[in-house]
Amino acid sequence: MSTDEMWAGGHPAYLDMDPGQDDVWALATALGVLQVLGVTTVAGNHTVDNTYRNAVNVLDVFGRNDIPVHRGCAAPLWHPLVTAPEIHGQTGLDGYAFPTREVTVADVHAVEWLASQLCSLSRSVSVIATGPLTNVAALLIGHPSVKPHLSGITVMGGSLSGGNVTPHAEFNFYVDPDAADWVMGSGVPIKMVGLDVTRQATVTRAEVEERLGSSSREAARMLVALFRFYARRHPDPHHPFPLHDVLAVAADVKPDLFEWRSIPLTVVRCDPVRRGQSAMIEEATDRQPVDVAVQIDVLRFFDWFWEALRLSGL
Ligand code: BDR
Ligand code: CA
């Protein structure tokens, strides 16, 4: 397919992710509103073997195994890997019985695959990254010639208002702060969609069950089952949960749902207390500013969200 033909079908993008409960909702909405050119996986919520398997399994349930999936980096650039099984489960995606079958691993590493894909396009496309930024940083470090092929990178990560894994750091930036700092300073246009907005747009188990519970589609059953697992520690069906990664897809597709602030950012890399903290650079710097989402129009976002899921075939 030529690049022009790709654009005729909508806005093409690559997803780099670590599925992961909320990554699955990001993937589901992306299938509805984007032309997903490929999915690359990274270690974060779980090992890269599991995040790869989870991405392949979810695409299967959506009947979209036409979308290429490539396995990427197994560990952060420098720090040892930290995962989050207490949230996402022992497989990284507990709650739904995916068929137990052999998942073959594509033999080209995600970073090499993405580099060759991007360089073969005659128009620039975006990458939406919803896991630690290891693959994206490795891409920019190892293949700087891809930069003109990137219209931008939309990142779920960071926070200007406190963390979720430590008081200072958001999980994705905490897991690979070196990669996050590299990407923030890369000069590629970056949209940072962090906890400042993802904590504003929450959904409840009652809403998910009401919207999707009566669907006969297997993908809807999967999403409801996964959400029940994600919500398992809160018996109240009206307890609010953030779906962090979905907001990165929304920001890539409909940036007008958000209010943005353009600021130069750094990510704390080594300080044992502040590791992973995203911080505005106060002094003069030649770092290109990053667009940080600071507010979201919650009502319009949820109109977009349910419609995107409907368009994904639910
Ligand atoms: C981020 O951390 C992960 O656990 C989620 O998938 C999301 O990408 C939220 O801090
Ligand atoms: Ca994620």
Short mmCIF file of N, CA, C and O in Angstrom, two decimals, residues 229-279:
data_model
loop_
_atom_site.label_atom_id
_atom_site.label_comp_id
_atom_site.label_asym_id
_atom_site.label_seq_id
_atom_site.Cartn_x
_atom_site.Cartn_y
_atom_site.Cartn_z
N PHE A 229 -11.28 -7.49 36.47
CA PHE A 229 -10.02 -7.82 37.15
C PHE A 229 -9.33 -6.54 37.63
O PHE A 229 -8.89 -6.45 38.79
N TYR A 230 -9.26 -5.55 36.77
CA TYR A 230 -8.59 -4.27 37.09
C TYR A 230 -9.24 -3.63 38.32
O TYR A 230 -8.56 -3.03 39.16
N ALA A 231 -10.56 -3.84 38.45
CA ALA A 231 -11.33 -3.20 39.52
C ALA A 231 -11.50 -4.11 40.73
O ALA A 231 -12.25 -3.78 41.65
N ARG A 232 -10.82 -5.25 40.76
CA ARG A 232 -11.16 -6.32 41.70
C ARG A 232 -11.05 -5.91 43.17
O ARG A 232 -11.73 -6.47 44.01
N ARG A 233 -10.19 -4.94 43.47
CA ARG A 233 -9.99 -4.60 44.88
C ARG A 233 -11.04 -3.64 45.40
O ARG A 233 -11.02 -3.28 46.57
N HIS A 234 -11.94 -3.19 44.51
CA HIS A 234 -12.95 -2.21 44.92
C HIS A 234 -14.34 -2.76 44.62
O HIS A 234 -14.83 -2.63 43.49
N PRO A 235 -14.99 -3.34 45.61
CA PRO A 235 -16.31 -3.93 45.37
C PRO A 235 -17.37 -2.91 44.95
O PRO A 235 -18.33 -3.26 44.27
N ASP A 236 -17.19 -1.63 45.32
CA ASP A 236 -18.16 -0.60 44.93
C ASP A 236 -18.12 -0.42 43.40
O ASP A 236 -17.10 -0.02 42.84
N PRO A 237 -19.23 -0.70 42.70
CA PRO A 237 -19.22 -0.61 41.23
C PRO A 237 -19.04 0.82 40.71
O PRO A 237 -18.80 1.03 39.52
N HIS A 238 -19.16 1.80 41.63
CA HIS A 238 -19.02 3.20 41.19
C HIS A 238 -17.65 3.79 41.55
O HIS A 238 -17.45 5.00 41.44
N HIS A 239 -16.74 2.93 41.96
CA HIS A 239 -15.38 3.41 42.25
C HIS A 239 -14.72 3.85 40.93
O HIS A 239 -14.75 3.11 39.95
N PRO A 240 -14.12 5.06 40.90
CA PRO A 240 -13.53 5.55 39.63
C PRO A 240 -12.12 5.01 39.37
O PRO A 240 -11.32 4.92 40.29
N PHE A 241 -11.88 4.64 38.12
CA PHE A 241 -10.55 4.16 37.70
C PHE A 241 -10.06 4.96 36.50
O PHE A 241 -10.81 5.19 35.56
N PRO A 242 -8.77 5.34 36.50
CA PRO A 242 -8.21 5.98 35.30
C PRO A 242 -7.89 4.94 34.23
O PRO A 242 -7.51 3.81 34.55
N LEU A 243 -8.06 5.30 32.98
CA LEU A 243 -7.66 4.44 31.86
C LEU A 243 -6.50 5.13 31.14
O LEU A 243 -6.56 5.40 29.94
N HIS A 244 -5.45 5.41 31.91
CA HIS A 244 -4.37 6.29 31.47
C HIS A 244 -4.07 6.29 29.96
O HIS A 244 -4.08 7.33 29.32
N ASP A 245 -3.78 5.09 29.43
CA ASP A 245 -3.20 5.02 28.08
C ASP A 245 -4.16 5.47 26.98
O ASP A 245 -3.74 5.93 25.92
N VAL A 246 -5.46 5.32 27.25
CA VAL A 246 -6.45 5.74 26.26
C VAL A 246 -6.29 7.22 25.93
O VAL A 246 -6.52 7.66 24.80
N LEU A 247 -5.89 7.99 26.93
CA LEU A 247 -5.82 9.44 26.71
C LEU A 247 -4.72 9.82 25.73
O LEU A 247 -4.81 10.86 25.07
N ALA A 248 -3.71 8.98 25.60
CA ALA A 248 -2.67 9.26 24.60
C ALA A 248 -3.24 9.09 23.19
O ALA A 248 -2.92 9.86 22.28
N VAL A 249 -4.08 8.07 23.02
CA VAL A 249 -4.73 7.90 21.70
C VAL A 249 -5.63 9.10 21.43
O VAL A 249 -5.60 9.70 20.34
N ALA A 250 -6.42 9.49 22.43
CA ALA A 250 -7.31 10.64 22.26
C ALA A 250 -6.51 11.89 21.90
O ALA A 250 -6.90 12.66 21.02
N ALA A 251 -5.38 12.08 22.57
CA ALA A 251 -4.59 13.29 22.33
C ALA A 251 -3.98 13.30 20.93
O ALA A 251 -3.82 14.36 20.32
N ASP A 252 -3.65 12.13 20.44
CA ASP A 252 -3.09 12.05 19.09
C ASP A 252 -4.15 12.35 18.04
O ASP A 252 -3.89 13.01 17.04
N VAL A 253 -5.37 11.85 18.31
CA VAL A 253 -6.44 11.97 17.32
C VAL A 253 -7.17 13.30 17.46
O VAL A 253 -7.53 13.92 16.46
N LYS A 254 -7.43 13.72 18.69
CA LYS A 254 -8.24 14.93 18.93
C LYS A 254 -7.57 15.80 19.99
O LYS A 254 -8.02 15.88 21.14
N PRO A 255 -6.48 16.46 19.61
CA PRO A 255 -5.77 17.26 20.62
C PRO A 255 -6.63 18.38 21.21
O PRO A 255 -6.36 18.85 22.31
N ASP A 256 -7.70 18.77 20.49
CA ASP A 256 -8.55 19.86 21.01
C ASP A 256 -9.39 19.42 22.22
O ASP A 256 -10.08 20.23 22.82
N LEU A 257 -9.33 18.14 22.59
CA LEU A 257 -10.00 17.72 23.84
C LEU A 257 -9.21 18.18 25.06
O LEU A 257 -9.70 18.09 26.19
N PHE A 258 -8.00 18.67 24.83
CA PHE A 258 -7.08 18.99 25.94
C PHE A 258 -6.67 20.46 25.90
O PHE A 258 -6.70 21.10 24.85
N GLU A 259 -6.23 20.92 27.08
CA GLU A 259 -5.55 22.21 27.14
C GLU A 259 -4.07 21.90 27.29
O GLU A 259 -3.70 21.03 28.09
N TRP A 260 -3.22 22.61 26.54
CA TRP A 260 -1.80 22.27 26.48
C TRP A 260 -0.93 23.41 27.00
O TRP A 260 -1.29 24.58 26.83
N ARG A 261 0.20 23.04 27.59
CA ARG A 261 1.21 24.01 27.99
C ARG A 261 2.53 23.60 27.36
O ARG A 261 2.88 22.41 27.44
N SER A 262 3.20 24.55 26.74
CA SER A 262 4.45 24.22 26.06
C SER A 262 5.62 24.53 26.99
O SER A 262 5.88 25.69 27.29
N ILE A 263 6.32 23.49 27.46
CA ILE A 263 7.42 23.73 28.41
C ILE A 263 8.60 22.80 28.13
O ILE A 263 8.42 21.66 27.72
N PRO A 264 9.83 23.30 28.39
CA PRO A 264 10.98 22.39 28.28
C PRO A 264 11.01 21.47 29.50
O PRO A 264 10.85 21.93 30.63
N LEU A 265 11.19 20.19 29.27
CA LEU A 265 11.09 19.21 30.36
C LEU A 265 12.35 18.39 30.49
O LEU A 265 12.99 18.05 29.48
N THR A 266 12.64 18.00 31.71
CA THR A 266 13.68 17.01 31.95
C THR A 266 13.06 15.91 32.81
O THR A 266 12.04 16.12 33.45
N VAL A 267 13.68 14.73 32.78
CA VAL A 267 13.21 13.65 33.64
C VAL A 267 14.37 13.25 34.55
O VAL A 267 15.49 13.03 34.06
N VAL A 268 14.11 13.19 35.86
CA VAL A 268 15.17 12.88 36.82
C VAL A 268 15.59 11.42 36.63
O VAL A 268 14.75 10.51 36.67
N ARG A 269 16.89 11.20 36.42
CA ARG A 269 17.33 9.86 36.01
C ARG A 269 17.89 9.02 37.16
O ARG A 269 17.65 7.82 37.21
N CYS A 270 18.65 9.62 38.05
CA CYS A 270 19.38 8.78 39.01
C CYS A 270 19.05 9.04 40.47
O CYS A 270 19.26 8.16 41.30
N ASP A 271 18.56 10.20 40.82
CA ASP A 271 18.28 10.51 42.22
C ASP A 271 17.35 9.45 42.81
O ASP A 271 16.28 9.19 42.26
N PRO A 272 17.75 8.78 43.91
CA PRO A 272 16.94 7.66 44.41
C PRO A 272 15.54 8.07 44.86
O PRO A 272 14.62 7.26 44.81
N VAL A 273 15.37 9.31 45.26
CA VAL A 273 14.03 9.74 45.72
C VAL A 273 13.19 10.26 44.56
O VAL A 273 12.02 9.94 44.43
N ARG A 274 13.82 11.04 43.68
CA ARG A 274 13.04 11.72 42.63
C ARG A 274 13.13 11.00 41.27
O ARG A 274 12.60 11.50 40.28
N ARG A 275 13.73 9.83 41.22
CA ARG A 275 13.84 9.08 39.95
C ARG A 275 12.51 9.08 39.20
O ARG A 275 11.46 8.75 39.77
N GLY A 276 12.53 9.44 37.92
CA GLY A 276 11.33 9.38 37.08
C GLY A 276 10.46 10.62 37.14
O GLY A 276 9.48 10.71 36.41
N GLN A 277 10.84 11.58 37.97
CA GLN A 277 10.02 12.79 38.06
C GLN A 277 10.21 13.63 36.80
O GLN A 277 11.33 13.83 36.33
N SER A 278 9.11 14.10 36.23
CA SER A 278 9.21 15.02 35.09
C SER A 278 9.17 16.42 35.64
O SER A 278 8.28 16.75 36.43
N ALA A 279 10.13 17.24 35.25
CA ALA A 279 10.24 18.57 35.85
C ALA A 279 10.50 19.60 34.77
O ALA A 279 11.25 19.34 33.82
#
